[in-house]
Each structure stands twice: as C-alpha cells, then as structure tokens.
mmCIF file of C-alpha atoms in Angstrom:
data_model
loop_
_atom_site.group_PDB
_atom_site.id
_atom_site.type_symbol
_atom_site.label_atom_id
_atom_site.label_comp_id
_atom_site.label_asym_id
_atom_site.label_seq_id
_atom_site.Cartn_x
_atom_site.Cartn_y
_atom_site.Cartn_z
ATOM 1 C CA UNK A 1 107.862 154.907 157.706
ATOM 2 C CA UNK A 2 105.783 154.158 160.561
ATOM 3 C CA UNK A 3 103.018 152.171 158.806
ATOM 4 C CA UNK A 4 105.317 150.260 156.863
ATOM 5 C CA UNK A 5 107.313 148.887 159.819
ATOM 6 C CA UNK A 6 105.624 144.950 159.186
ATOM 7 C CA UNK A 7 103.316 144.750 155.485
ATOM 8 C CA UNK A 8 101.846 141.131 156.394
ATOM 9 C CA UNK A 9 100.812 143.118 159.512
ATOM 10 C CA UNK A 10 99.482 146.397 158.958
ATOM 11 C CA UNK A 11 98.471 148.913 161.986
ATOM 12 C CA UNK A 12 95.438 150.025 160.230
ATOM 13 C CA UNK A 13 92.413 147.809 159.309
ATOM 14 C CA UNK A 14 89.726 149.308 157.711
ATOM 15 C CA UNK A 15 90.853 152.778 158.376
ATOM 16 C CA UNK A 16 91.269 152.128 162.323
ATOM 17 C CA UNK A 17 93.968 151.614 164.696
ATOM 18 C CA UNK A 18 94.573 148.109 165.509
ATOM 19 C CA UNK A 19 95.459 148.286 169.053
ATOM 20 C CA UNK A 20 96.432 144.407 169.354
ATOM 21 C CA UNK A 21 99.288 145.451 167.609
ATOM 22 C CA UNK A 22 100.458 148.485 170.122
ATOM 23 C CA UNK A 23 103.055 148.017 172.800
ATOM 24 C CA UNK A 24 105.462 150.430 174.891
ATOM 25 C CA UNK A 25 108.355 148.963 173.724
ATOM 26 C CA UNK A 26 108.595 148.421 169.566
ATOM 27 C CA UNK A 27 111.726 147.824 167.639
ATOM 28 C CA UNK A 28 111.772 147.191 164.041
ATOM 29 C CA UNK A 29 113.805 146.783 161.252
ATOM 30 C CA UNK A 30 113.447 146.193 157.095
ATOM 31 C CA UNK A 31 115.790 145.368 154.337
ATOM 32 C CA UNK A 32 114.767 145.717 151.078
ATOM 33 C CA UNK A 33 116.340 144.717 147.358
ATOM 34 C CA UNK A 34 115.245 146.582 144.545
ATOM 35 C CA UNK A 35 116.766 146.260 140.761
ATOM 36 C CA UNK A 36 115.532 148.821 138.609
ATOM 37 C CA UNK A 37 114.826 149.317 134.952
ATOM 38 C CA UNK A 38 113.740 152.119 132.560
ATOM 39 C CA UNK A 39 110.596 150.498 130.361
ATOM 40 C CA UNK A 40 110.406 153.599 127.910
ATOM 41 C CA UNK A 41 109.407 156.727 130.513
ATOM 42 C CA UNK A 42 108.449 154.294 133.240
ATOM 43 C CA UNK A 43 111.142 153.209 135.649
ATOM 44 C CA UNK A 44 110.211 149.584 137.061
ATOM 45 C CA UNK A 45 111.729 147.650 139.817
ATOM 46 C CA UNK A 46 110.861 143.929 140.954
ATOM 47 C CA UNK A 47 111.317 144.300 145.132
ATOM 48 C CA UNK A 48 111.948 141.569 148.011
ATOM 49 C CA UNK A 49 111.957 142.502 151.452
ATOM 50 C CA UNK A 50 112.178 141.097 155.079
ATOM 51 C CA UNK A 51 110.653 143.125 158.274
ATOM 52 C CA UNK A 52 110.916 142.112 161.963
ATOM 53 C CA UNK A 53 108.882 144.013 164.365
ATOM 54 C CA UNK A 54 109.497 143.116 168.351
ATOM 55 C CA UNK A 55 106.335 144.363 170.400
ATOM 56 C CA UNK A 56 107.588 144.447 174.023
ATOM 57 C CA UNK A 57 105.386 145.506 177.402
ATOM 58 C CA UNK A 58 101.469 145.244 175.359
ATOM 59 C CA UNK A 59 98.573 146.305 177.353
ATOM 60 C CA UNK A 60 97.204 142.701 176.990
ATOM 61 C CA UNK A 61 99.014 139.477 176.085
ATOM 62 C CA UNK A 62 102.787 138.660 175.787
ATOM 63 C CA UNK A 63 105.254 139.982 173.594
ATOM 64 C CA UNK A 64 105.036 139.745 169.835
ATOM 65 C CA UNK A 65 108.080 139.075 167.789
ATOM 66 C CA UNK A 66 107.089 139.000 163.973
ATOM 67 C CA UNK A 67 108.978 138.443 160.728
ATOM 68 C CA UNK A 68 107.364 139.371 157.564
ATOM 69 C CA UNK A 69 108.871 138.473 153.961
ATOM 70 C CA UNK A 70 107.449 139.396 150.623
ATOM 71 C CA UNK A 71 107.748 140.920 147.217
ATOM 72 C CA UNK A 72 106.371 144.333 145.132
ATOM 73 C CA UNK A 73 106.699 146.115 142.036
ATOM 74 C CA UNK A 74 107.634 149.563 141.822
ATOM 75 C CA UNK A 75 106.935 152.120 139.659
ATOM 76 C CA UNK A 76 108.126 155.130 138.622
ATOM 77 C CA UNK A 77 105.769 157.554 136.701
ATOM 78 C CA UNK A 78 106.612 160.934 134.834
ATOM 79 C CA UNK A 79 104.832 163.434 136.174
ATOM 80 C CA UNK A 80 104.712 162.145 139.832
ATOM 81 C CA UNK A 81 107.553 162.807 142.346
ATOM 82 C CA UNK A 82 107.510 159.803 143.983
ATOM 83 C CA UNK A 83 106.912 155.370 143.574
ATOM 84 C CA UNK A 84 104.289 154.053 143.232
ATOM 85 C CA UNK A 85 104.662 150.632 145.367
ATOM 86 C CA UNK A 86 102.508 147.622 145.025
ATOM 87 C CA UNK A 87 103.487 144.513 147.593
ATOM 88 C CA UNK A 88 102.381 141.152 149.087
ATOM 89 C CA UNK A 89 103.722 139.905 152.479
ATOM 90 C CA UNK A 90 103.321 136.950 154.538
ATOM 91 C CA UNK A 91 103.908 136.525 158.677
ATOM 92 C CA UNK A 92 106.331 133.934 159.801
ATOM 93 C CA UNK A 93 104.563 133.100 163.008
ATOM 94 C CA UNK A 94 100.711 133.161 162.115
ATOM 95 C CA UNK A 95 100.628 133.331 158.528
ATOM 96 C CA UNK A 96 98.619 136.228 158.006
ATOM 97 C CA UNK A 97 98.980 137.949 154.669
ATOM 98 C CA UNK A 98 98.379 141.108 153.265
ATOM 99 C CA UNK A 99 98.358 143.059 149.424
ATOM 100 C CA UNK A 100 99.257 146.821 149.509
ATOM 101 C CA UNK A 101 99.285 149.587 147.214
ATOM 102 C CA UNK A 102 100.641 152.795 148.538
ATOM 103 C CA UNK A 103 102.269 155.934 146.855
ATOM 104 C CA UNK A 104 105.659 157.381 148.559
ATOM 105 C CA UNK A 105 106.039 160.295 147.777
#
C-alpha cells in the first residue's frame, strides 16, 4: 500500500498531496507483528510495526531518510471482508506523530 509506506508521515494532509514528501527516487520498507485472537465473532489483534521510507533526488531540499515505529489494533468484523486497522506512529528524526483509522479491505 502506497499510503501506508510511513504512518507518522502520511502523504495526504487534509485530503491533499503533500508534495514535501515527493521525490524521484523512494524506497520503502515495513515489518509488522500481529497476534491475533477470536473475542466471541470479533477477531482482535494488538500490532507493532517499523517503516523506513528513503526519499532520494526531491524537487527541493536534500534527501529524507525516515523511520517510523508504532502500534494498532485490528479488528476483524462479521459481515465485512476486510480489517479494520486503528494505529499511532511516531518519526525517528523529527518526531512528528500521527493516529490513523483506515479499513483494508
């Protein structure tokens, strides 16, 4: 998933395209651990992850290397083919932070 390449550092804001974020070169890799449980019909899983995202050759400005960790919940609902995800991430190098809740289907 595209948008989910760095969750402390989302390429959307407000519904537009951050272009501080855009580069010709981007490499980027996640690792997630997930331990799920069946709560009745709901499956639940705690999740803790760690994305890096190099940004090489930007328009403006030097590269960007960042690392973000966090952790989610997920969900799984009856009824619905896919999770329901709920996370919190944090940058390495500035700090930022971010809360998502997102639906993969």
């Amino acid at each position: 998933m595209l948008f989910r390449s760095l969750r402390a550092h989302p390429l959307l804001d407000g519904g537009r395209l951050r272009a501080d974020r855009l580069g010709r070169g981007l490499l980027s890799a996640s690792i997630e651990l997930q331990r799920w449980w069946v709560a009745g019909p709901i499956g639940v899983a705690p999740a803790a992850f760690l994305d890096t995202a190099p940004t090489s050759r930007r328009v403006s400005g030097h590269a960007l290397n960042d690392v973000d960790a966090g952790f989610g919940i997920r969900l799984r609902i009856p009824g619905m083919s896919g999770t329901l995800r709920a996370d919190v991430a944090r940058g390495f190098r500035d700090r930022s932070a971010a809360f998502a809740l997102v639906y993969d289907p």
